[in-house]
Short mmCIF file of C-alpha atoms and ligand atoms in Angstrom, two decimals:
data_model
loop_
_atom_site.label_atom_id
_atom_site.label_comp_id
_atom_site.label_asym_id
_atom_site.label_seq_id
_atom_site.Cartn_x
_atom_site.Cartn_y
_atom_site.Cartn_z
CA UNK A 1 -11.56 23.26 -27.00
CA UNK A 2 -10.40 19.72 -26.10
CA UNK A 3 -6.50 19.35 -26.16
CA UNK A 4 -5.45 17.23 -29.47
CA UNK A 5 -2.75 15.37 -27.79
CA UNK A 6 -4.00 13.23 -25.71
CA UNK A 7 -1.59 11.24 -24.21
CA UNK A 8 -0.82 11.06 -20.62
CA UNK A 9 2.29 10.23 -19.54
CA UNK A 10 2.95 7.63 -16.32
CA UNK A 11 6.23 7.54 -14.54
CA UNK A 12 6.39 4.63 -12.82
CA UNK A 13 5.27 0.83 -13.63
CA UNK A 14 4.15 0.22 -9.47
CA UNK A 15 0.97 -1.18 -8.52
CA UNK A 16 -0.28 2.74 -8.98
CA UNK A 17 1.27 3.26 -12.05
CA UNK A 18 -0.05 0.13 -13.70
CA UNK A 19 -3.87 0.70 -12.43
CA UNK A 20 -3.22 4.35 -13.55
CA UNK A 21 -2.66 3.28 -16.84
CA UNK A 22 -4.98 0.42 -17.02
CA UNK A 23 -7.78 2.90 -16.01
CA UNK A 24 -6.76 5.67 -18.72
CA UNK A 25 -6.88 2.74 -21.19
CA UNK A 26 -10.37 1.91 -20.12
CA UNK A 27 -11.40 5.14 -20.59
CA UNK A 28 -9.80 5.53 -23.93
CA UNK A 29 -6.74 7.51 -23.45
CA UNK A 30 -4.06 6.37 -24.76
CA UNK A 31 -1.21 6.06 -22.35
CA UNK A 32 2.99 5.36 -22.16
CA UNK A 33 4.23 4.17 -18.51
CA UNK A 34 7.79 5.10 -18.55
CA UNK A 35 9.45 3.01 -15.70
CA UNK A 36 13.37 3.21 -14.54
CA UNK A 37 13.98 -0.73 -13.67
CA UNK A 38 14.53 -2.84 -16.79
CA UNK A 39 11.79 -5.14 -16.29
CA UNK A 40 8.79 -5.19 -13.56
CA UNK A 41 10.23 -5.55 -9.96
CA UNK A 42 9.68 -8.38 -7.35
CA UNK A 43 9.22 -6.20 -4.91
CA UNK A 44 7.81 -7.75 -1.21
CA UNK A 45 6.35 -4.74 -0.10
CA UNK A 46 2.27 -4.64 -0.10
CA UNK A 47 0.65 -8.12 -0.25
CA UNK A 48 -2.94 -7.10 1.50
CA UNK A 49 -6.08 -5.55 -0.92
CA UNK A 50 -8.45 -4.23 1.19
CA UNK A 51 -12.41 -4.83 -0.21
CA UNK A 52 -12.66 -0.97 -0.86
CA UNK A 53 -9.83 -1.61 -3.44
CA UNK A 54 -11.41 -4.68 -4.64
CA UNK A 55 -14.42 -3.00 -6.01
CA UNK A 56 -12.24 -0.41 -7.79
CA UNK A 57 -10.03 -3.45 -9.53
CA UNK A 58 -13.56 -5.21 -10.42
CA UNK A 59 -14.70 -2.26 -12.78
CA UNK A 60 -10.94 -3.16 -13.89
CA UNK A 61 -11.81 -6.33 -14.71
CA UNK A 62 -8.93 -7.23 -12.28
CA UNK A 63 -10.41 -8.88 -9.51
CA UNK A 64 -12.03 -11.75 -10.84
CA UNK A 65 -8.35 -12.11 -12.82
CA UNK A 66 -6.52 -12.12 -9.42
CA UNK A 67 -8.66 -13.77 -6.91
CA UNK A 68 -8.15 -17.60 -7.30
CA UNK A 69 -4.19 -16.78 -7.17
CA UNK A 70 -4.88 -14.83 -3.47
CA UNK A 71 -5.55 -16.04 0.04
CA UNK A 72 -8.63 -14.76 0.91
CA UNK A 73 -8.60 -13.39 4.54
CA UNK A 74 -11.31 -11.98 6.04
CA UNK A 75 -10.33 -12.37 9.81
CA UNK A 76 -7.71 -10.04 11.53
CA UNK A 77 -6.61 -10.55 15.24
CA UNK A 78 -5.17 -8.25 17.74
CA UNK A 79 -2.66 -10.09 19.98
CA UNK A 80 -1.50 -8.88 23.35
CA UNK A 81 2.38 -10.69 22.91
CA UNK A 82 3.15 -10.72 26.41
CA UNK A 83 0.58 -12.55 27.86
CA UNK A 84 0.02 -14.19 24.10
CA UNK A 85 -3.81 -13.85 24.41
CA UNK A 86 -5.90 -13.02 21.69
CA UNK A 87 -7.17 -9.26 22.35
CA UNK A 88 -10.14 -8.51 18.97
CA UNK A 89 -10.94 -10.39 16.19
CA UNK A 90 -12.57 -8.63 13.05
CA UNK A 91 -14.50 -10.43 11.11
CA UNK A 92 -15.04 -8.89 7.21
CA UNK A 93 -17.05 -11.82 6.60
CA UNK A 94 -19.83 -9.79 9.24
CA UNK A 95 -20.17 -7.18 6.45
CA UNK A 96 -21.19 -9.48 3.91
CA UNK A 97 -24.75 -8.09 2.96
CA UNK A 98 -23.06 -4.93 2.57
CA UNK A 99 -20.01 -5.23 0.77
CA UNK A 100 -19.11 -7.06 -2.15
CA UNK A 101 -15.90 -8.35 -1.32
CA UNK A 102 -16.13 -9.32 2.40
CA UNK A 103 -12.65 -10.35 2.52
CA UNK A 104 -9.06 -8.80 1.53
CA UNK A 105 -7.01 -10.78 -0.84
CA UNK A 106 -3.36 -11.44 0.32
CA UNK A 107 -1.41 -11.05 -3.35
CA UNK A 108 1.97 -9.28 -3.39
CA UNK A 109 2.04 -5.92 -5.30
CA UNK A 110 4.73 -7.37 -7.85
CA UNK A 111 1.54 -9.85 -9.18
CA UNK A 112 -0.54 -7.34 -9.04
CA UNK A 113 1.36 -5.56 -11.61
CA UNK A 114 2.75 -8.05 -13.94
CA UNK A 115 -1.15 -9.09 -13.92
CA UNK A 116 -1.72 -5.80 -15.59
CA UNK A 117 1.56 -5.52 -17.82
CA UNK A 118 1.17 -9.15 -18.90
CA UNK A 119 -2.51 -8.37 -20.78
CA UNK A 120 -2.11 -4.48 -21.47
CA UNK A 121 1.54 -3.85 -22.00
CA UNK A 122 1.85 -4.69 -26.04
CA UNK A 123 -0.98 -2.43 -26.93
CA UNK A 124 0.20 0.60 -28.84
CA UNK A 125 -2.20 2.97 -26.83
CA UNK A 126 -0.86 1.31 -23.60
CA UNK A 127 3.04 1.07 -24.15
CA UNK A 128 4.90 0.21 -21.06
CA UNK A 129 8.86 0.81 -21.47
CA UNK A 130 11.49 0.05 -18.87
CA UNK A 131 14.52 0.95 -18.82
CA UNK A 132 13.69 4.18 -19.12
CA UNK A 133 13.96 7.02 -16.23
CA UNK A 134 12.28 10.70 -16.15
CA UNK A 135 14.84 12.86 -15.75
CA UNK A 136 13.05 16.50 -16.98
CA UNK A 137 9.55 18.22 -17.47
CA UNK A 138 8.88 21.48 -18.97
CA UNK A 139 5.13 22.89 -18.94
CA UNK A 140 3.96 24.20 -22.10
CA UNK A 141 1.05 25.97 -22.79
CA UNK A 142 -0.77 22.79 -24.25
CA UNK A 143 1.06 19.62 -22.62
CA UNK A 144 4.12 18.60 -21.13
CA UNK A 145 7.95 18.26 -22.32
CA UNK A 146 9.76 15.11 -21.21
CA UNK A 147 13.14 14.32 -21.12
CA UNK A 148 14.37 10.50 -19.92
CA UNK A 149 17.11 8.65 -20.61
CA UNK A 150 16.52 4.79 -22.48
CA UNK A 151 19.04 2.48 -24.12
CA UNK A 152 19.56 4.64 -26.85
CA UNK A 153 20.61 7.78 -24.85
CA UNK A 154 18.49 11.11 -23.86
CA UNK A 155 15.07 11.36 -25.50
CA UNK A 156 11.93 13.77 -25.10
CA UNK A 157 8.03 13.39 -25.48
CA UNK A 158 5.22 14.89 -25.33
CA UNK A 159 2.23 14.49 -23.23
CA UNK A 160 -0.80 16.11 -22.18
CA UNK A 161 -0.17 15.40 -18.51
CA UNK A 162 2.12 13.67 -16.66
CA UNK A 163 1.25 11.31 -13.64
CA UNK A 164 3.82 11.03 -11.01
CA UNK A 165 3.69 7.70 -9.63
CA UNK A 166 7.43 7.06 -8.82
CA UNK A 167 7.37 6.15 -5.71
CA UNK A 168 8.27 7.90 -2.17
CA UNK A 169 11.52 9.98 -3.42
CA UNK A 170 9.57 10.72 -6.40
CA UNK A 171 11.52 12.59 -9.15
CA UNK A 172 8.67 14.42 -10.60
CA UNK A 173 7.57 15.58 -7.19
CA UNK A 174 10.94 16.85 -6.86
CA UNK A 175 11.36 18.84 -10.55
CA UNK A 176 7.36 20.16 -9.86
CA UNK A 177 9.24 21.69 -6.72
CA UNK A 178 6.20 20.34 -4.64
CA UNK A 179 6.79 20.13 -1.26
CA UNK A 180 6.47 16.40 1.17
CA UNK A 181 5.67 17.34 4.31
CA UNK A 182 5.55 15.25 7.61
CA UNK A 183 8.25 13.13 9.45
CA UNK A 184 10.70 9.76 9.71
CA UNK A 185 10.50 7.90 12.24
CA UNK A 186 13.43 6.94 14.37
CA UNK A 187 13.65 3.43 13.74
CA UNK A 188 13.97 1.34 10.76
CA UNK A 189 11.16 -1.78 10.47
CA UNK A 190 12.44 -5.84 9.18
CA UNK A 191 10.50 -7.69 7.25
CA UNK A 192 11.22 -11.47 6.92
CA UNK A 193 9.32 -14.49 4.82
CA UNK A 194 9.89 -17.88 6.22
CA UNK A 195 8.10 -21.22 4.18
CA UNK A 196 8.06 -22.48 8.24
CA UNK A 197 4.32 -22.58 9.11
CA UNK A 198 4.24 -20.27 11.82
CA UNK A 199 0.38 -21.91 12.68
CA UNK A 200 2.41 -25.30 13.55
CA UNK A 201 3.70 -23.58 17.04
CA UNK A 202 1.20 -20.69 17.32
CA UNK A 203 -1.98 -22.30 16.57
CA UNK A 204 -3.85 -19.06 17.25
CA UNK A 205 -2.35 -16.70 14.31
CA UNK A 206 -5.22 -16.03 11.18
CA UNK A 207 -3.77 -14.56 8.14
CA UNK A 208 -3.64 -11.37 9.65
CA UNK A 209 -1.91 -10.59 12.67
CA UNK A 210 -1.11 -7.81 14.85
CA UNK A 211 1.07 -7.99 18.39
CA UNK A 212 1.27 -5.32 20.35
CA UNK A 213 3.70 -5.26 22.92
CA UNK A 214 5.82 -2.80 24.59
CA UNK A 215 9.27 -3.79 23.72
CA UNK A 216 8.52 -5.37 20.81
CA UNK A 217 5.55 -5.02 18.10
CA UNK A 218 5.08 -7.55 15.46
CA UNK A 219 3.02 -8.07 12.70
CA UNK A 220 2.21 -11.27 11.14
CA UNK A 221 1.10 -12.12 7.74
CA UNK A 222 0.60 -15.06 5.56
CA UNK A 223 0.59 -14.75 1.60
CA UNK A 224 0.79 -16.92 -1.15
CA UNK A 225 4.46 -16.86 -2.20
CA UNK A 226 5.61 -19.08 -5.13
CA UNK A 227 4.20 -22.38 -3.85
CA UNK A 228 0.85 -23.76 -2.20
CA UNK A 229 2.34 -23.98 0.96
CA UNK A 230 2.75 -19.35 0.70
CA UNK A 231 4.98 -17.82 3.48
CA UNK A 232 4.59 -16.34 6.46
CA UNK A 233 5.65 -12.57 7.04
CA UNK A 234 7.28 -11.34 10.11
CA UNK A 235 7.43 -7.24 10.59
CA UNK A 236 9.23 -6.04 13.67
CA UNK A 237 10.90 -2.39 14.91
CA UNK A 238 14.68 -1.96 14.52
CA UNK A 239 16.54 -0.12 17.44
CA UNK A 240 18.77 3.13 15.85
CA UNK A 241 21.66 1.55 17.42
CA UNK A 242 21.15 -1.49 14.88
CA UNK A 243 22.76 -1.06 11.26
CA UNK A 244 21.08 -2.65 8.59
CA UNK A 245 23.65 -5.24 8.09
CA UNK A 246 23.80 -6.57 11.15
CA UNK A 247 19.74 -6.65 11.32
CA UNK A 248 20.28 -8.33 7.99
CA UNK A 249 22.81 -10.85 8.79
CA UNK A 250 21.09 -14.58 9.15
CA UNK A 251 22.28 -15.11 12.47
CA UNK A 252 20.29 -12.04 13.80
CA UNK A 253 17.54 -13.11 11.69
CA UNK A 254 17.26 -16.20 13.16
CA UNK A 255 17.88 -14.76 17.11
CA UNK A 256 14.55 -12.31 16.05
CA UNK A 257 12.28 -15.17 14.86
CA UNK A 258 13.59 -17.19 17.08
CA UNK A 259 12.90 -14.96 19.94
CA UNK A 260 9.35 -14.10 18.35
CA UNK A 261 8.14 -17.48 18.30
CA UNK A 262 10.82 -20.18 19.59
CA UNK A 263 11.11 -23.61 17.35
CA UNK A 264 13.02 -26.50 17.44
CA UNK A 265 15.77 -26.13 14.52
CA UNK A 266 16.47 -22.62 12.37
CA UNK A 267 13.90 -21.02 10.08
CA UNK A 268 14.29 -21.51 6.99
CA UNK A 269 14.04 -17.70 5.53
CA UNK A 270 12.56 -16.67 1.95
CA UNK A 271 13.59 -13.46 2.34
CA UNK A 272 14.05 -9.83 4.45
CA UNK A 273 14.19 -6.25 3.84
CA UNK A 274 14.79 -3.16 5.91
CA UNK A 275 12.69 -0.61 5.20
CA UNK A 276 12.86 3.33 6.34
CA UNK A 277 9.45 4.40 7.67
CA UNK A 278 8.40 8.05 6.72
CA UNK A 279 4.52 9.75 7.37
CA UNK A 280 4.41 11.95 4.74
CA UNK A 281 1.90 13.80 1.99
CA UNK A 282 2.50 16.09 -0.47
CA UNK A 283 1.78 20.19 0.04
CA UNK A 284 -0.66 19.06 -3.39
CA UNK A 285 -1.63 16.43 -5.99
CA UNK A 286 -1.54 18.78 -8.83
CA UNK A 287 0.67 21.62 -9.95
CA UNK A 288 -0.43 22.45 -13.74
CA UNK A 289 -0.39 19.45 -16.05
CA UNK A 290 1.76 17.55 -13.45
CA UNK A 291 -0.29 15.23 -10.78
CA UNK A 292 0.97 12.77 -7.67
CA UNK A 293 -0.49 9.68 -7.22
CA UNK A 294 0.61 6.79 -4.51
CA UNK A 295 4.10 6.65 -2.80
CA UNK A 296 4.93 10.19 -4.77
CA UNK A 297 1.98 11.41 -3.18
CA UNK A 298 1.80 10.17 0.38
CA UNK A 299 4.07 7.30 2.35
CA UNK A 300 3.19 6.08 5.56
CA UNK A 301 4.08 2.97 8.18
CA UNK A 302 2.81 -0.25 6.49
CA UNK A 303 0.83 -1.28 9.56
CA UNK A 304 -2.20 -1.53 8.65
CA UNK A 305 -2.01 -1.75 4.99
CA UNK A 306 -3.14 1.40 3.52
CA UNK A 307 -0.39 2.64 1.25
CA UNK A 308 -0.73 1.07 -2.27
CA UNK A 309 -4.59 0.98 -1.12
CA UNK A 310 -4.69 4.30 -0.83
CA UNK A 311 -2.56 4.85 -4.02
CA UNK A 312 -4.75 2.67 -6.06
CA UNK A 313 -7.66 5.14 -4.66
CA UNK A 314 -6.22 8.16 -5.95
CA UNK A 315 -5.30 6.23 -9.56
CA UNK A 316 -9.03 5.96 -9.85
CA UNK A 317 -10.07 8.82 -8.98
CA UNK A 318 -7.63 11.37 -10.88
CA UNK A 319 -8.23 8.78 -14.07
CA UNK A 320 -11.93 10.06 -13.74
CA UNK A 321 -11.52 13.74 -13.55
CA UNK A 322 -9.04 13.37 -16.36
CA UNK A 323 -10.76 11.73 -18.55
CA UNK A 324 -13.50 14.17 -18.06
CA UNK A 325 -10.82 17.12 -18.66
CA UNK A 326 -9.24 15.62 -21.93
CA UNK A 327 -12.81 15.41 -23.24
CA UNK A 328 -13.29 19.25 -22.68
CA UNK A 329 -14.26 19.94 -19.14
CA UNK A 330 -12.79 22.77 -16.93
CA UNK A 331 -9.35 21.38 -15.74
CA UNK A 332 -10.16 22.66 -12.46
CA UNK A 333 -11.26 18.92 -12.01
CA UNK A 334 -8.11 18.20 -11.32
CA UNK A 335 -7.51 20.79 -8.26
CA UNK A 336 -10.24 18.91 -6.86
CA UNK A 337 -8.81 15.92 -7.21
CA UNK A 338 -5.91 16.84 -4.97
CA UNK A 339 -8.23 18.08 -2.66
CA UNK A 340 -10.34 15.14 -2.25
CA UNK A 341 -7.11 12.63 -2.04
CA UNK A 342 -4.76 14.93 0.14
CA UNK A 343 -8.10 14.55 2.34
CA UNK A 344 -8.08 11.00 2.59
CA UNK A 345 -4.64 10.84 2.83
CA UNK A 346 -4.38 12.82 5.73
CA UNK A 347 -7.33 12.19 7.37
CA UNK A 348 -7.28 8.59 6.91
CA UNK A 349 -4.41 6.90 6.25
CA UNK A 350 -1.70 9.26 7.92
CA UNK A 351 -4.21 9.52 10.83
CA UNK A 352 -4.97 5.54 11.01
CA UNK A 353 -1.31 4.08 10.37
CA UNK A 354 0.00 6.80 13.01
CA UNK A 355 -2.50 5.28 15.23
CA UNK A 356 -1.86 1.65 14.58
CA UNK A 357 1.62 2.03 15.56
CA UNK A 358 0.88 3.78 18.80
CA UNK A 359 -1.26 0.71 20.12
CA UNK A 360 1.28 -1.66 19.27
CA UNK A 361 3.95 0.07 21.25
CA UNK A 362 2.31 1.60 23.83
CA UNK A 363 4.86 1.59 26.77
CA UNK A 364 2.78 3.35 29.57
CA UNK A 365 1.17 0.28 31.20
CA UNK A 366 -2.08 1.84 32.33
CA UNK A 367 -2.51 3.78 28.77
CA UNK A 368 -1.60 0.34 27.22
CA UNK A 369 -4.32 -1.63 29.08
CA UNK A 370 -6.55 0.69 28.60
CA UNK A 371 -6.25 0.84 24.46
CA UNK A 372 -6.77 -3.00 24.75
CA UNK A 373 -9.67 -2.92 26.56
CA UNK A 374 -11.09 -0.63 24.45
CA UNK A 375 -10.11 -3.07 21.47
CA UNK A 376 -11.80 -5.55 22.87
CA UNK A 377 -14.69 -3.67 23.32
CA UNK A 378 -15.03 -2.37 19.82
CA UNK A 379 -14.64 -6.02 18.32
CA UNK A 380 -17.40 -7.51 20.53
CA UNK A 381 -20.46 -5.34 19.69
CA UNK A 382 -21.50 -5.22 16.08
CA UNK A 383 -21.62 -1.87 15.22
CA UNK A 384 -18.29 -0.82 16.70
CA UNK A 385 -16.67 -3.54 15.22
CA UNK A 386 -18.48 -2.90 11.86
CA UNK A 387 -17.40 1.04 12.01
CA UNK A 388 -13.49 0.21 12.60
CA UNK A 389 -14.14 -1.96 9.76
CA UNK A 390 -15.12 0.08 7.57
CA UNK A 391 -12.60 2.58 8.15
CA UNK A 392 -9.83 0.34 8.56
CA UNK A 393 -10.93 -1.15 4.69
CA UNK A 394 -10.77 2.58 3.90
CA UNK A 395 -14.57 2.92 2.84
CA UNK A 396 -15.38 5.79 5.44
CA UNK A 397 -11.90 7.91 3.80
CA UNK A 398 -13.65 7.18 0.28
CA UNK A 399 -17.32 8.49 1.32
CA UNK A 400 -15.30 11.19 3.68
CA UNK A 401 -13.22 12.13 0.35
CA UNK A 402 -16.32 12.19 -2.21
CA UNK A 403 -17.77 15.07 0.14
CA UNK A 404 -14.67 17.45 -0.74
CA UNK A 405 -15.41 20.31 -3.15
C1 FAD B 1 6.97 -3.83 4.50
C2 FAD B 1 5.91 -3.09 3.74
C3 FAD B 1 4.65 -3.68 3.62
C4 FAD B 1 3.63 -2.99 2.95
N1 FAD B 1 2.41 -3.58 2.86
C5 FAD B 1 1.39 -2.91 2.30
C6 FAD B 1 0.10 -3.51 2.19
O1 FAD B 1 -0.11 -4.66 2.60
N2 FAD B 1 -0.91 -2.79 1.60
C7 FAD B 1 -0.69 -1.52 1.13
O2 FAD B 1 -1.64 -0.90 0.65
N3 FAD B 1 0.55 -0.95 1.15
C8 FAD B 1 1.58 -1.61 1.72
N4 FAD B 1 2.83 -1.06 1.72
C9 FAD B 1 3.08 0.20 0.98
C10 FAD B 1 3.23 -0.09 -0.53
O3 FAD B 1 4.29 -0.98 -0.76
C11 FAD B 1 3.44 1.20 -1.30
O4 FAD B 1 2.47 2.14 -0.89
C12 FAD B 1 3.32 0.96 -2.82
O5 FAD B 1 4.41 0.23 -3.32
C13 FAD B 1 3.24 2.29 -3.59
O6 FAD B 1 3.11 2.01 -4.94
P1 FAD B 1 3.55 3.08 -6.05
O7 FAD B 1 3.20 2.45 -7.36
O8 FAD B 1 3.00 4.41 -5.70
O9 FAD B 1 5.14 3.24 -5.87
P2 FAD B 1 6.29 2.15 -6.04
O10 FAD B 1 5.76 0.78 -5.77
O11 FAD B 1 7.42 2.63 -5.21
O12 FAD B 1 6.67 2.21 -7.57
C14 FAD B 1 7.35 3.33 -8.11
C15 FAD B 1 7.97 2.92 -9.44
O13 FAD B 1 8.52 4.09 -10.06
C16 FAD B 1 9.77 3.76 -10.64
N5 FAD B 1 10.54 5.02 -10.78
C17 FAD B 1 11.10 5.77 -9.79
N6 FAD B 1 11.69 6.86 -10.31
C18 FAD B 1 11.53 6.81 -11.66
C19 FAD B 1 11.90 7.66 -12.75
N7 FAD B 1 12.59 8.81 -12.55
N8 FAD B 1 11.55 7.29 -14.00
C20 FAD B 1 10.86 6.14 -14.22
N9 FAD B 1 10.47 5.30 -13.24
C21 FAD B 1 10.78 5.64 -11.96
C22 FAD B 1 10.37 2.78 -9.65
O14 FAD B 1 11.40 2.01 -10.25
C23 FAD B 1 9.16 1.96 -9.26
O15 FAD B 1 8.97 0.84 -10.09
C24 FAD B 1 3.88 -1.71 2.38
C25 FAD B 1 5.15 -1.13 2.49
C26 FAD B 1 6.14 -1.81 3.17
C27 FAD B 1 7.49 -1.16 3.30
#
């Protein structure tokens, strides 16, 4: 018989959260995003949506929203930094007649989800409320017990199922006692936005940039920032013997851009982050009424641009199977679910990111030569170039996942 309260719970008002909910809306379930900060967070992190994510916002209704308020990007280069030639060049625009967005849009996550929250967040169904953390969850036999803490002290819901998307040191991955298995790496990655247009001494960089280079990888990006101009984003390793406020502090800001791409006069800097860099996924995406989805679910090295991509994925496809399961079906659904995105996850985006970072550091010279030829290679003929494509936009993980039972 199907379950009278039907209410899902979201923890977390992220990019996952937010199309979480939005999707449960669209499918008529009414929703409450509970989210810890006290209003949505400018955070820097993801700015790329790759096409296979595009199509997924569309039936959202999100794309269209979104697009004019993007760079569009549908070039990516390979660099080889010590010699500064340009290695590959992908072209998206190549898969036109078979994609419908042949292009990623460059629009930081925080956009993404005050795009949402600004048009859904009033409804009554769709009730996003910050300033309020998940603290407890107790499985009954029909839904779930909440406790969280708000502005007027300790409180408790009830929900049908709850939806974990909290983020990498997610707290209801941690009270469903599910394990997050994989590894940290050793160093610690910078990210810094300079309004400097990096294209004025490096004529060669595209929106999308990768260096790889022994003793120091970069990645490049441009997105749209606050102003018409945008900013340009500079990722690059951080030794263990570096703290973070010393990797923070403007003069060694300046010595790394500097060093990365030498100007007359400082850079003027927007912002920078350190960031930990983990490769993990979950042992599973379900336990009972309690699922994973995103960061809870699975982190990974941002080169590449997979994370919130992937996250976004499994939003769509859990909202789905639950929607299906809250109308009656066998909740089993839901175990397939994991299995499908734990799948992708691992097959995919742990496998490709993990990769990604191994070209771009590669110290032994012979191994390193020979992953750039074999970049080059790929990018020139059409159907190699189409294939890492593909599964670089995450398209072959989605087909690979949809074949899980
Ligand atoms: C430098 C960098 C660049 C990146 N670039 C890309 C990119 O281009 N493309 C891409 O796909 N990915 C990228 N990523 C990864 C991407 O940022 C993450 O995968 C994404 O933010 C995950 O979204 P999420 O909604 O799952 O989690 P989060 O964005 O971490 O959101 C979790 C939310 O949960 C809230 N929360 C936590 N605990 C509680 C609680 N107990 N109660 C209530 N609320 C809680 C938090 O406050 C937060 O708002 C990048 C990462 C980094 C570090």
């Amino acid at each position: 018989m199907p379950n009278q309260n039907t209410r899902v719970l979201v923890v977390g008002a992220g990019p996952v959260g937010m199309v979480c909910a939005l999707a449960l809306n669209r499918h008529g379930i009414p929703v409450t995003v509970l989210e810890a900060e006290p209003a949505p967070v400018k955070d820097q992190r993801a700015a790329t949506i790759h096409p296979s994510t595009l199509e997924m916002l569309d039936e959202l209704g999100v794309t269209e929203k979104i697009r004019d308020h993007s760079l569009l990007s549908s070039i990516y280069r390979f660099h080889d930094r010590p010699t500064g030639e340009v290695v590959a060049e992908f072209d998206l625009g190549r898969l036109k007649d078979e994609i419908r967005f042949p292009y990623v849009l460059q629009f930081e996550q925080y956009k993404l989800t005050a795009a949402i929250s600004a048009e859904y967040a009033n409804e009554s169904d769709f009730d996003v409320r910050f300033s309020h953390t998940l603290t407890g969850l107790t499985e009954t036999a029909d839904g779930v017990e909440v406790e969280y803490t708000s502005p007027a002290g300790p409180e408790r819901m009830t929900a049908a199922y709850v939806v974990g998307c909290d983020g990498g040191r997610s707290t209801v991955r941690r009270l469903a006692g599910i394990e997050f298995e994989g590894f940290t790496y050793p160093e610690r990655f910078i990210k810094i936005a300079t309004s400097f247009d990096l294209q004025s001494v490096k004529p060669d960089l595209v929106y999308r940039n990768y260096f790889s280079d022994p003793n120091e990888w970069a990645n490049v990006f441009k997105v749209r920032g606050e102003s018409p101009e945008g900013l340009w984003r500079v990722i690059l390793p951080i030794g263990q013997d570096e703290d973070d406020a010393t990797a923070l502090s403007p003069t060694r800001v300046e010595e790394r851009l500097q060093k990365f791409l030498p100007k007359s006069g400082p850079y003027h800097v927007e912002y920078r982050d350190v960031y930990g860099v983990n490769q993990r996924v979950a042992a599973t995406f379900r336990q009972g009424r309690v699922l994973l989805a995103g960061d809870s679910a699975h982190v990974n090295n941002p080169i590449g641009g997979m994370g919130m991509n992937g996250g976004i994925h499994d939003a769509v496809n859990l909202t789905e199977k639950l929607a299906k399961v809250l109308a009656g079906a066998a909740d089993d659904l839901l175990d397939l679910y994991s299995r499908q995105r734990r799948h992708a996850a691992v097959n995919y985006v742990q496998a490709q990111t993990i990769a990604n970072k191994r070209l771009l550091e590669e110290r032994d010279p012979q191994v390193r030569q020979q992953k750039l030829d074999e970049m080059r290679r790929t990018a020139e003929k059409f159907d190699t170039a189409r294939a890492y494509m593909r599964r670089a936009a995450l398209f072959d993980s989605l087909q690979d996942a949809a074949a899980v039972v």
